[in-house]
Coordinates of C-alpha atoms and ligand atoms in Angstrom, one line a residue:
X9 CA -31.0 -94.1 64.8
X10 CA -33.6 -92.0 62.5
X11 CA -35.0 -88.6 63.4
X12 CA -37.9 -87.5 61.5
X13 CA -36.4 -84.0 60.2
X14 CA -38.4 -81.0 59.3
X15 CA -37.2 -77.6 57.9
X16 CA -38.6 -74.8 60.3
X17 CA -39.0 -71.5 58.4
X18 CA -37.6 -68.1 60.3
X19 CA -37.9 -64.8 59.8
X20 CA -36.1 -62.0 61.2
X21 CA -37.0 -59.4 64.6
X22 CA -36.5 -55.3 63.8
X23 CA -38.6 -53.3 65.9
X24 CA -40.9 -55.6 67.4
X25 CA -42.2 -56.8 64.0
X26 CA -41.2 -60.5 62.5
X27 CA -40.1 -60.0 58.8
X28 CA -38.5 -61.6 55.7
X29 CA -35.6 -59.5 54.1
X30 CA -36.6 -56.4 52.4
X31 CA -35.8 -58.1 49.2
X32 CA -37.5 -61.6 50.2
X33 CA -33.8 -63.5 50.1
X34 CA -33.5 -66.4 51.7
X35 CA -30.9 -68.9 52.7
X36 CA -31.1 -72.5 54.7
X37 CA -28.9 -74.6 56.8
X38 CA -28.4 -78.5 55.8
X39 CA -27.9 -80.8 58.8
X40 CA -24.0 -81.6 58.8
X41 CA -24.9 -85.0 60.3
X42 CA -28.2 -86.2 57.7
X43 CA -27.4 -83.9 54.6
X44 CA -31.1 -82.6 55.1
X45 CA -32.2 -79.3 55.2
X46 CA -33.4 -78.2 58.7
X47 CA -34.3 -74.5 58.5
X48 CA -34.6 -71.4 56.5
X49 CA -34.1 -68.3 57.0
X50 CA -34.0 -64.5 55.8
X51 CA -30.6 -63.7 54.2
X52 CA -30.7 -59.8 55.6
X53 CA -28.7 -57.3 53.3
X54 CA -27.5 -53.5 54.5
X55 CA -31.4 -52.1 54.0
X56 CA -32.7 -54.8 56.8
X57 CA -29.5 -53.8 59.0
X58 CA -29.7 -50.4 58.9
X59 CA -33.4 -50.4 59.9
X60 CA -33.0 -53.0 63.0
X61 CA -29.7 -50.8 64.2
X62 CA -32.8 -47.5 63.7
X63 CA -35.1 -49.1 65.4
X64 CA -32.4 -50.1 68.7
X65 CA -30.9 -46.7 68.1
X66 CA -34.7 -45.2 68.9
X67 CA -35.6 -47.8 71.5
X68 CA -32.2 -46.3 73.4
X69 CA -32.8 -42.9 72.5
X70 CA -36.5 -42.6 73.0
X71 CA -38.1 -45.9 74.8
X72 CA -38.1 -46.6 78.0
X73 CA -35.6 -49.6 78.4
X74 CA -32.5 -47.5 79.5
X75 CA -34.5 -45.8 82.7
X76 CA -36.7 -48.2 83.6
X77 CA -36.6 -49.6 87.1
X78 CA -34.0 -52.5 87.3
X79 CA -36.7 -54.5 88.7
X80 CA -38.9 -54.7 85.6
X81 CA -36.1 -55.3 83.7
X82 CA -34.9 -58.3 86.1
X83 CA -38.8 -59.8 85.3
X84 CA -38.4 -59.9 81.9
X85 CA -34.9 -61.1 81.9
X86 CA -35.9 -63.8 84.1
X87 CA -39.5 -64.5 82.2
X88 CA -37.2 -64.9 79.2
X89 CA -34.7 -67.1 81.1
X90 CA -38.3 -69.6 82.3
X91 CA -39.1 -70.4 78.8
X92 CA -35.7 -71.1 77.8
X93 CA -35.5 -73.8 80.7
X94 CA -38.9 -74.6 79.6
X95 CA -38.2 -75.3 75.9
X96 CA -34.6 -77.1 76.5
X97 CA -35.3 -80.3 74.8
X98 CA -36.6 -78.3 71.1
X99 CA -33.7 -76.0 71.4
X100 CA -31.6 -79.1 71.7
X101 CA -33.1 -80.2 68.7
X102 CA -32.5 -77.4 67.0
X103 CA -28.9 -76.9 67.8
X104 CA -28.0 -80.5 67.1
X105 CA -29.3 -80.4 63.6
X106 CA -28.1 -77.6 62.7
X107 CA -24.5 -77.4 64.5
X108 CA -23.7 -81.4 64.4
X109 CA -23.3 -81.1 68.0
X110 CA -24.7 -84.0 70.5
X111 CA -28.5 -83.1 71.4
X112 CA -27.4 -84.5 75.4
X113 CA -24.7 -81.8 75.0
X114 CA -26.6 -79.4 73.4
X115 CA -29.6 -79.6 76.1
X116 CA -26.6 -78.8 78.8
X117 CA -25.9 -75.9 77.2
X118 CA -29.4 -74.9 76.8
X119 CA -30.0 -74.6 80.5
X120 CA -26.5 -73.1 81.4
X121 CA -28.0 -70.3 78.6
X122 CA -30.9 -69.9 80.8
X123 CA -28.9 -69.8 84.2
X124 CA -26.9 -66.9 82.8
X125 CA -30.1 -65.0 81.8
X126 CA -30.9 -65.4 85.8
X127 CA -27.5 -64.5 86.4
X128 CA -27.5 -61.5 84.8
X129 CA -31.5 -60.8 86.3
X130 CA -29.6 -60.2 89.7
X131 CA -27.7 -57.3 87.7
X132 CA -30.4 -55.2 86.7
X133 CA -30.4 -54.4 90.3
X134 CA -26.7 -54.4 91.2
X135 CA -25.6 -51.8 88.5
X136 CA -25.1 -48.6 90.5
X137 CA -21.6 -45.9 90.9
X138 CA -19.7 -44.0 93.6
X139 CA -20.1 -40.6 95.3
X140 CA -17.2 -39.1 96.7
X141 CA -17.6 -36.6 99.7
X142 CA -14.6 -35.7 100.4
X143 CA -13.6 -33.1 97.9
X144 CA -14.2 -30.1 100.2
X145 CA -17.3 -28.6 101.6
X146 CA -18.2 -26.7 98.3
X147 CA -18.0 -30.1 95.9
X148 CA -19.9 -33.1 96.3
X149 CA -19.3 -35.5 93.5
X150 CA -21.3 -38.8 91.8
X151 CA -20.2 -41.0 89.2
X152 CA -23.1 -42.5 87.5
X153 CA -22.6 -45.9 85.1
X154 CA -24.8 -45.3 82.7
X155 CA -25.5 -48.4 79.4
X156 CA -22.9 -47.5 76.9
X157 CA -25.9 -47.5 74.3
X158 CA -26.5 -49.4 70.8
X159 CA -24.7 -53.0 71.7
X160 CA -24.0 -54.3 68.3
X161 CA -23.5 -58.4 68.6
X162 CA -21.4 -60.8 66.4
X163 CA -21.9 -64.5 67.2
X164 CA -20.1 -67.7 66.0
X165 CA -21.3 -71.0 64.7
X166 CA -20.0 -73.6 67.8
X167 CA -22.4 -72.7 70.6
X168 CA -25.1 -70.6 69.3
X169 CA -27.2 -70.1 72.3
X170 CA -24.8 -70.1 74.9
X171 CA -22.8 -67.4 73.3
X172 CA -25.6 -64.7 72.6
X173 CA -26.4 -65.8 76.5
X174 CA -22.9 -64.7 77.3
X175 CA -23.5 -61.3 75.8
X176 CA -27.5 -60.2 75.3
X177 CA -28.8 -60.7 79.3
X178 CA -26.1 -58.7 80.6
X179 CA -26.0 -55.9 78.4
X180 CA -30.1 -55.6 78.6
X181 CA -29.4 -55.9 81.9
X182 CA -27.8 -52.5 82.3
X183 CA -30.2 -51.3 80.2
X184 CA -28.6 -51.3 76.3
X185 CA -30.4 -51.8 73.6
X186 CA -29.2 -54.5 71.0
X187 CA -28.9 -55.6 67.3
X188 CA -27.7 -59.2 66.8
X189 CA -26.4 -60.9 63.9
X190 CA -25.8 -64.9 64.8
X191 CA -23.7 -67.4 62.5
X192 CA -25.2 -67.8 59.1
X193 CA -25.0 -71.5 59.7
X194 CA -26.7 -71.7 63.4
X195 CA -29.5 -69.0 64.0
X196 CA -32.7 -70.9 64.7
X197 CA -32.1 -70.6 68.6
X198 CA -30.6 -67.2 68.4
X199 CA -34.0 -66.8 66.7
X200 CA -36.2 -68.4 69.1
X201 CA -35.2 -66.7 71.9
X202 CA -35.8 -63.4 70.0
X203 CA -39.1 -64.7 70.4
X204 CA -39.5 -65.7 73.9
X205 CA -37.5 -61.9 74.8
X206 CA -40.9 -60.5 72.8
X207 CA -43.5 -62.8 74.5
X208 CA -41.8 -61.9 77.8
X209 CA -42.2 -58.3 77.0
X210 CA -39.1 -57.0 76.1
X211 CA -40.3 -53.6 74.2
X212 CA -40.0 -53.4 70.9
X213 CA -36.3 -52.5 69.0
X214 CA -34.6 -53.3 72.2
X215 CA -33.7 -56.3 70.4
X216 CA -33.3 -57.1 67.2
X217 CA -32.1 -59.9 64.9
X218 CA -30.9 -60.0 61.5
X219 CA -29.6 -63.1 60.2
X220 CA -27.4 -63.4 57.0
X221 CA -23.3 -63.6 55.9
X222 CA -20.7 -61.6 57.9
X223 CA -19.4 -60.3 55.1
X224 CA -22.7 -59.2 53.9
X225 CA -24.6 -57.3 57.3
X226 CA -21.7 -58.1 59.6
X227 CA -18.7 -55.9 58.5
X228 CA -21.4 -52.9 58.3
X229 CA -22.8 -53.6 61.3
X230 CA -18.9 -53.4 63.2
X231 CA -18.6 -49.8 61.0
X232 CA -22.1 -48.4 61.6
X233 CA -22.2 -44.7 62.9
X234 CA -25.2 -45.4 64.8
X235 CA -23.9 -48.4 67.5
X236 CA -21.6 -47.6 70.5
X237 CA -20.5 -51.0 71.0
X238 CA -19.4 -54.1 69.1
X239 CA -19.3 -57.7 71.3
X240 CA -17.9 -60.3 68.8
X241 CA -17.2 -63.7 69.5
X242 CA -15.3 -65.5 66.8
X243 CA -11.8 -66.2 65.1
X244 CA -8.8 -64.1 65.4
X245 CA -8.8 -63.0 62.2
X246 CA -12.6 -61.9 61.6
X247 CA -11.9 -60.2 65.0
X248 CA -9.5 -57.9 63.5
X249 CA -11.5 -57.4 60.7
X250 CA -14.3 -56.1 63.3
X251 CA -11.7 -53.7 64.7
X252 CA -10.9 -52.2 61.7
X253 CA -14.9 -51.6 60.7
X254 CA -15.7 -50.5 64.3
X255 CA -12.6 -47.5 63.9
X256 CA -15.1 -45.3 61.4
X257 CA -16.4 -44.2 65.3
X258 CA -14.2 -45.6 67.5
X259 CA -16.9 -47.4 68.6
X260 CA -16.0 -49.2 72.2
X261 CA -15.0 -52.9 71.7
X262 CA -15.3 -56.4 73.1
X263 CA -13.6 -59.4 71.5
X264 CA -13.6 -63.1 72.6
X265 CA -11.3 -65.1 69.6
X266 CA -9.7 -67.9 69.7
X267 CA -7.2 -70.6 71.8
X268 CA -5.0 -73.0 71.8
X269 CA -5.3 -74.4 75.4
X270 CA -2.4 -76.4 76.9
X271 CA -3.5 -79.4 78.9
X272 CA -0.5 -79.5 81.4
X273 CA 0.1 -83.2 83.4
X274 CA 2.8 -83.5 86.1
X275 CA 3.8 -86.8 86.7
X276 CA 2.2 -86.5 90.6
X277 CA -1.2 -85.7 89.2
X278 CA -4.3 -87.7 89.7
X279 CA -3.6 -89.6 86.1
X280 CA -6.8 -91.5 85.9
X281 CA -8.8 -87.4 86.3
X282 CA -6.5 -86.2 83.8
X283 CA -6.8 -89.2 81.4
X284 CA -10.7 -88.6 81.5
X285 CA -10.3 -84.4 81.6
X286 CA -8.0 -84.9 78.4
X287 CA -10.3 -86.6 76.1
X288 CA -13.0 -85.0 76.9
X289 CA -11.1 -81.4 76.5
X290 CA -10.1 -82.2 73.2
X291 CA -13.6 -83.7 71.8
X292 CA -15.5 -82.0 73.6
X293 CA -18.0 -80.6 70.8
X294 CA -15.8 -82.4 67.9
X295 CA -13.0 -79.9 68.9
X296 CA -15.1 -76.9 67.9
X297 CA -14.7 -75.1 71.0
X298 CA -12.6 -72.0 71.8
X299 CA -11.7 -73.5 74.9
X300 CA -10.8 -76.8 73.5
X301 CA -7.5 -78.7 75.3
X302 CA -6.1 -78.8 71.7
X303 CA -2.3 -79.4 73.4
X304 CA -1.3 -82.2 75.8
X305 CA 1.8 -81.1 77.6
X306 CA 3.2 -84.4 79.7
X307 CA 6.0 -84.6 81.8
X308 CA 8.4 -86.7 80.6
X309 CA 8.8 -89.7 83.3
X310 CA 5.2 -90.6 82.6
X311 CA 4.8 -89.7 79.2
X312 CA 4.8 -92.9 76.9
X313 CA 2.2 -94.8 79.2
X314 CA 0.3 -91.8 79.5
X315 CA -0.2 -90.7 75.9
X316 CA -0.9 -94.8 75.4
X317 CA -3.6 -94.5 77.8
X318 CA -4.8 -91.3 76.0
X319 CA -4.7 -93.7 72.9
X320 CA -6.7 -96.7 74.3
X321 CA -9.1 -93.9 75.6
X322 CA -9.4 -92.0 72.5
X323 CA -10.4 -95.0 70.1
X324 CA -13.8 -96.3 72.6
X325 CA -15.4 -92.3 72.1
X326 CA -18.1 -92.4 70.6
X327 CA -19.0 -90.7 67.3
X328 CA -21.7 -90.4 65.2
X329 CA -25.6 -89.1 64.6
X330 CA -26.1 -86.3 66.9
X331 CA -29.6 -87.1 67.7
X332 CA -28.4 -90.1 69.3
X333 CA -28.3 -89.5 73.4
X334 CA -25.2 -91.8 73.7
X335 CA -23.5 -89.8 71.3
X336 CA -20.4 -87.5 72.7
X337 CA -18.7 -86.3 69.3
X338 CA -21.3 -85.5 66.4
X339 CA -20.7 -84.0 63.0
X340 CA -18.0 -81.3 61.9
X341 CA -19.8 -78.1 60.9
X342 CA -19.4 -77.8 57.6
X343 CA -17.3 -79.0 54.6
X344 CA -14.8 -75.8 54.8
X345 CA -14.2 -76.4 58.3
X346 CA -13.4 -80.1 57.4
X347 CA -11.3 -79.0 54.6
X348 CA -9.1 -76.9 57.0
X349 CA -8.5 -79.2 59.5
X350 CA -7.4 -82.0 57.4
X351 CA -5.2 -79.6 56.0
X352 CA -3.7 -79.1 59.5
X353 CA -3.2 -82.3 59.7
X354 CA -1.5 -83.1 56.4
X355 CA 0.8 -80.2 57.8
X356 CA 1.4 -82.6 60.8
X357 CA 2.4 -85.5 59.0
X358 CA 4.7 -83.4 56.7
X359 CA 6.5 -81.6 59.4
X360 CA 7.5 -84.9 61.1
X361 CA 5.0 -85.3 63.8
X362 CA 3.4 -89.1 64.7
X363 CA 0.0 -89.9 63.7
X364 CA -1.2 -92.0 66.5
X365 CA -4.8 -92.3 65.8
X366 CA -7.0 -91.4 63.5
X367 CA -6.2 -88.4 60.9
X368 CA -8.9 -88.7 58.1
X369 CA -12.7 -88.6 57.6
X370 CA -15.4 -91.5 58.7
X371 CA -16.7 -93.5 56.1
X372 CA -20.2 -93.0 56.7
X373 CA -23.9 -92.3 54.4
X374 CA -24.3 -89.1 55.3
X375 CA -23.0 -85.9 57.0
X376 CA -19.3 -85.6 57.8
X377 CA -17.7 -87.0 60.9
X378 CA -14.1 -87.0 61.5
X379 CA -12.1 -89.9 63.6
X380 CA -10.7 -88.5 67.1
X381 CA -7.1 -87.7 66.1
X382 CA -3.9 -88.1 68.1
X383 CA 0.0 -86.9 67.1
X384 CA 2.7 -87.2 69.2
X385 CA 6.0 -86.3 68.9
X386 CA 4.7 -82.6 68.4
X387 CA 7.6 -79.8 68.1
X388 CA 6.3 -76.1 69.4
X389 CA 7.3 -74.5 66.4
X390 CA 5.2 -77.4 64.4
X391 CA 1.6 -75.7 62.7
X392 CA -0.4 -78.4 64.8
X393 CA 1.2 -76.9 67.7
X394 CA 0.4 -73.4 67.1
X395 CA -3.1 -73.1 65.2
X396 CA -6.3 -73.7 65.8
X397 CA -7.0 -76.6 64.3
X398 CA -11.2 -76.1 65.9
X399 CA -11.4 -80.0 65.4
X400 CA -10.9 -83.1 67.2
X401 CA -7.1 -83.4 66.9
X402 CA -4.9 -83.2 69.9
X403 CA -1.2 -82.4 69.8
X404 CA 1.2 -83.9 72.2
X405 CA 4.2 -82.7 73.6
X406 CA 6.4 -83.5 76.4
X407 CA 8.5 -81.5 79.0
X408 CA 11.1 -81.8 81.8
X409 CA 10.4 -78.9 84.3
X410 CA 7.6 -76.8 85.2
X411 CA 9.4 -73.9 84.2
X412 CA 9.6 -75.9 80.5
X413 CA 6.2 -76.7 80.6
X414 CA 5.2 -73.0 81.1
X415 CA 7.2 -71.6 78.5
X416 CA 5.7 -74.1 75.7
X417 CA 2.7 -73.5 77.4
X418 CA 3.0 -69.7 76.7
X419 CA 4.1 -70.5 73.2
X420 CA 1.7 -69.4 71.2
X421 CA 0.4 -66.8 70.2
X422 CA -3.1 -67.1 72.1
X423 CA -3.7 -67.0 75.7
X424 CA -7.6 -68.3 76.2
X425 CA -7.7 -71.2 78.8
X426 CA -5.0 -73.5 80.4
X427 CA -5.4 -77.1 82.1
X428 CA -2.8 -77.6 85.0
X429 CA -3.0 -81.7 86.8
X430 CA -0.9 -81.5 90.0
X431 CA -1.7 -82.4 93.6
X432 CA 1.4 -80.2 94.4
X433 CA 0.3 -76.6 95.7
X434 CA 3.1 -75.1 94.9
X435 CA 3.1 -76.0 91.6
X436 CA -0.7 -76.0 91.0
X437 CA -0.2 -71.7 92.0
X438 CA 3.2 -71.7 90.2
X439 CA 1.6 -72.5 86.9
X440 CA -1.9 -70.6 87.4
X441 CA 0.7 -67.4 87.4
X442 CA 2.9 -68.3 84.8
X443 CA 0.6 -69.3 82.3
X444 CA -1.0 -66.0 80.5
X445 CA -4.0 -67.0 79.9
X446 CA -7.5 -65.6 80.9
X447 CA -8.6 -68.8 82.7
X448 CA -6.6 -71.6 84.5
X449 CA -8.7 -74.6 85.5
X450 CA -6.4 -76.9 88.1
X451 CA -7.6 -80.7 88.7
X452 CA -10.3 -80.0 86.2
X453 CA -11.4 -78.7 83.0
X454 CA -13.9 -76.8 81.0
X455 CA -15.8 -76.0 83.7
X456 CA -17.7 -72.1 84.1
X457 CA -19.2 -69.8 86.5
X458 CA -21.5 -66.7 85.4
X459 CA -20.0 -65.6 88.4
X460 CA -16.2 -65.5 87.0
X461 CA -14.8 -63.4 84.4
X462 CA -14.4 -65.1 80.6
X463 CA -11.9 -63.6 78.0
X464 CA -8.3 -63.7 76.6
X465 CA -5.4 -62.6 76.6
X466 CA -3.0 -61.9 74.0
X467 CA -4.9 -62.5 70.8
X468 CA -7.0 -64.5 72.2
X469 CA -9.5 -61.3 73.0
X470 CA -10.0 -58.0 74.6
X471 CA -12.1 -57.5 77.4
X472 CA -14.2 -59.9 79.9
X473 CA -17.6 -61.3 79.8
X474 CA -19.4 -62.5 82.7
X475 CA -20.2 -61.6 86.4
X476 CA -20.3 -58.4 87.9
X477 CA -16.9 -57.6 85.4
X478 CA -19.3 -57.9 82.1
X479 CA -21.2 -54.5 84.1
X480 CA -17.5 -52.6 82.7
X481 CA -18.3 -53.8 79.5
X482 CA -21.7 -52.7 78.8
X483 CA -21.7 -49.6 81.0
X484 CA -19.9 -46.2 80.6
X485 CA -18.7 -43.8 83.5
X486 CA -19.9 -40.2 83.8
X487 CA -18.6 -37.6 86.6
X488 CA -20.9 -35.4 87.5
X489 CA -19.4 -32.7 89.8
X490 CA -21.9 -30.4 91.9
X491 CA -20.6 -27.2 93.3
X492 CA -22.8 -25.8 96.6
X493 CA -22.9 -22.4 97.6
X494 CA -21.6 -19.4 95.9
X495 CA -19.1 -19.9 93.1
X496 CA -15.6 -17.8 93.2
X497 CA -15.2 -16.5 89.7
X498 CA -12.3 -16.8 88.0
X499 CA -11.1 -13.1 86.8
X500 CA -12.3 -11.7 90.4
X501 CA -9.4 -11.7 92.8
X502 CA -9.5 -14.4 95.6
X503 CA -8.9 -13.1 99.3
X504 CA -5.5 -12.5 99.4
X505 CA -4.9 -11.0 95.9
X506 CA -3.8 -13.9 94.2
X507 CA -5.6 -13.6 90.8
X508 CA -4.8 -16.6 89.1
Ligands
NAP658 P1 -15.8 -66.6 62.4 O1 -15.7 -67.1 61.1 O2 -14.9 -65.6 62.9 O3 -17.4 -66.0 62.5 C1 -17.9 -65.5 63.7 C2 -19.0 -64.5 63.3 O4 -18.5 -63.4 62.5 C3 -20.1 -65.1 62.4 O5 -21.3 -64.6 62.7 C4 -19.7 -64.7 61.0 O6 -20.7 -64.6 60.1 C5 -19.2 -63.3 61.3 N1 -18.3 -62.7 60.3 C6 -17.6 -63.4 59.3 N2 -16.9 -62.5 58.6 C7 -17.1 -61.3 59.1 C8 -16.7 -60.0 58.8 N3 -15.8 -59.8 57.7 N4 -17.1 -58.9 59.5 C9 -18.0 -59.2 60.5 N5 -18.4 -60.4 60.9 C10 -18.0 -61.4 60.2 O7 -15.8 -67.7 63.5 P2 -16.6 -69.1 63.5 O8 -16.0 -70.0 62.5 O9 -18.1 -68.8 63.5 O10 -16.3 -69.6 65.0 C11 -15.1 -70.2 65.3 C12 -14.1 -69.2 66.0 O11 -14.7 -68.6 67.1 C13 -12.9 -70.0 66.6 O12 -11.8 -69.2 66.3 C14 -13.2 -70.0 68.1 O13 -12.1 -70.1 68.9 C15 -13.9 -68.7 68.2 N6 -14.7 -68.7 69.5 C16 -14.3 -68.0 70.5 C17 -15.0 -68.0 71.7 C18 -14.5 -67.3 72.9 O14 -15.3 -67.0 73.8 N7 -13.3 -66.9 73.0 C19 -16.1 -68.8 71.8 C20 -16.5 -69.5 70.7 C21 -15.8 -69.5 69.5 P3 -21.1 -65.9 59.1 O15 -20.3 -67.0 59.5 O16 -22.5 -66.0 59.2 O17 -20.7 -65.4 57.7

């Protein structure tokens, strides 16, 4: 199929104003599926950063974001969240060309960005604390949750709008003020919805956008003295980078990282669901995806004709040119990415595991695609068994007992997401407790709720997004304590002549 591709041109949002880098850089994104350039855009330095974290620091400080009535705010939050619905199918196009992901998918996530906007709307006027009367007849006190400030927000390549939507709606909800820096390689609908925030009427510096290299704006923006908050969504180890910038001022933190989500199939399970859950969970998005069910744990007396069938399934998924609506696995991201997971799975093949399918790249004209990828015969303490791979490759293993399958299930060092096929209650609530993981999906997968917390444990993050929990995140709590009538002070004696 051939798309007519043409490079849009960007430019960046501090304080209400659209500009180019202070020192007219520039840097553009190649479509990892064509090999054609499909946008440009400012490459910010520290001079454009420290003016757009300024101008949020004044619009927090001075504007009238933080105080003004929730109900304005929910408008514009759900003005912003119209035009996203109303522009799905150019945002697709945007994402597809410049992620490699499937425009049909992209499109999805495109309106599930624009139900969180609406989602959050509801918060603006649900954000409220606690009085407590019953501290004695002279005290009366209030705890007011007030927007923890300056959000500072870190964003990753694999699902550019949906992320920022994670983050950006709910803490403008509670009125913070914002300066976002989205993946070098995907910020055109980062950008774009900077634009639809202004045209909605968002004032000016309560959000701003800077695009260019972590290394480059992000680091300092993680260390800068002027933000209160840092939300990052990305890999484990740039998340511990980001904790180590954000300690110059102990700034508050929120980190969504990485997985390495067990798929878990008991032998009583719906198989024919699970089949179909497992290969999407694993392709979903090429593999790209945080959440991806990157490890198929089997029980044993159904394992060889179920991995066969996962085989059979495997091979008929169709790859290739994003822009293609039958497409459901487009183009890797980029040729590093590529490079490491082919070097995951060279590590698979030389620490004894079976290649079933796949294993190497597509022999195609243009872009990079990878073939779906299947090794069984996977040990725990095997790489493809403990890393994330963040590519189409699944890793099978098999167990005995549920109590086996929840300790290689807890196995790793992450603790994102976790698949559990059963029809047995007991079991389906045995293993949503044993697995440590921030969320369980039983009898499906990949499946998410504005209304339900998202985050990880173990190194997989810190925190929760989402629902009325992401309110915590973005909010701080102030006592204020309110003594009525006259005050006893303290070097006067109290009646009875203790003077303490
Ligand atoms: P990444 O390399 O960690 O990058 C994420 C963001 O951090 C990008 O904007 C990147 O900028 C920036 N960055 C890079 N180095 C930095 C530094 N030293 N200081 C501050 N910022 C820096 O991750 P990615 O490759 O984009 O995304 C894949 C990872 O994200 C996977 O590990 C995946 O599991 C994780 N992820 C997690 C979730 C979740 O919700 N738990 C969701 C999606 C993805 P540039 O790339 O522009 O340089």
């Amino acid at each position: 199929m051939t798309v007519a591709i043409t490079a849009r041109t960007y430019q960046n949002l501090i304080d209400g104003e659209w500009v180019d880098a202070a020192d007219g850089a520039t840097f553009e994104r190649v479509s990892p599926a064509h090999d054609v350039v499909v946008g440009r855009y400012p490459s910010a330095g520290v001079v454009d950063l420290d003016r757009a974290v300024a101008a949020a620091r004044r619009a927090f400080d001075e504007g009238t974001w933080p105080m003004m009535p929730g109900v304005e705010r929910a408008r514009i939050l759900n003005r912003i969240a119209e035009r996203i619905r109303a522009e799905a199918d150019d945002l697709a196009a945007v994402e597809a060309l410049e992620s490699g992901k499937p425009v049909s998918q992209a499109r999805d996530e495109i309106l599930s960005s624009a139900d969180l906007w609406e989602y959050a709307s509801t918060l603006c006027r649900h954000t409220y604390g606690d009085t407590y009367n019953t501290l004695g007849s002279a005290m009366f006190g209030m705890v007011l949750r007030e927007p923890v400030g300056v959000v500072g927000m870190i964003t990753p390549w694999n699902f550019p709008l949906l992320i920022i939507s994670q983050k950006l709606p709910f803490a403008l909800a509670v009125g913070c003020t914002a300066v976002v820096k989205p993946a070098e390689i995907t910020p055109g609908t980062t950008l774009r919805m900077a634009q639809m925030a202004q045209d909605a009427g968002l004032p000016a510096g309560v959000l701003n956008v800077v695009t260019g290299s972590g290394r480059v704006i992000g680091t300092p923006l993680a260390a800068h003295p002027d933000v209160d908050m840092i939300s990052f969504t990305g890999s484990t180890d740039v998340g511990r980078r980001v904790i180590e910038a954000s300690k110059s001022n102990l700034k508050k933190v929120e980190l969504e990282l990485g997985g390495k989500n067990p798929q878990i199939v008991f032998a009583d399970a719906d198989l024919e669901a699970a089949l179909d859950a497992v290969v999407y969970g694993v392709y979903f998005n090429m593999g790209e995806c945080c959440n991806s069910g990157s490890r198929l744990l089997v029980q044993e007396s159904i394992a060889d004709e179920f991995i066969a069938k996962v085989v059979e399934r495997a091979r008929t998924v169709p790859v290739g040119d994003p822009m293609d609506p039958r497409t459901k696995v487009g183009a890797i991201a980029t040729d590093e990415q590529f490079g490491k997971i082919l070097e995951l799975v060279d590590s698979g093949r030389a620490e004894g595991a079976d290649l079933l399918l796949g294993g190497g790249r597509m022999d195609t004209d243009a872009g990079r695609f990878m073939e779906p990828t299947i090794f069984a015969g996977v040990e725990p303490t095997m790489r493809i068994a403990r890393e994330e791979i963040f590519g189409p490759v699944l890793s099978v293993m098999t167990f005995k007992t549920a109590a086996d399958a929840a300790r290689i299930a807890n196995s790793t060092t992450f603790g994102l997401s976790a698949g559990v096929w059963t029809k047995d209650l007991d079991t389906a609530i045995g293993m949503s407790r044993a697995i440590r993981a921030g969320t369980i999906w039983v009898n499906t997968f990949l499946e998410g709720y504005p209304e339900l917390p998202f985050g990880g444990y173990k190194e997989s993050g810190l925190g929760r997004e989402f629902g009325r929990f992401s309110i915590d995140a973005f909010t701080e709590l102030k006592s204020v304590q309110m003594h009525l009538g006259p005050r006893t002070s303290w070097w006067m004696p109290r009646s009875g002549g203790d003077a303490r």
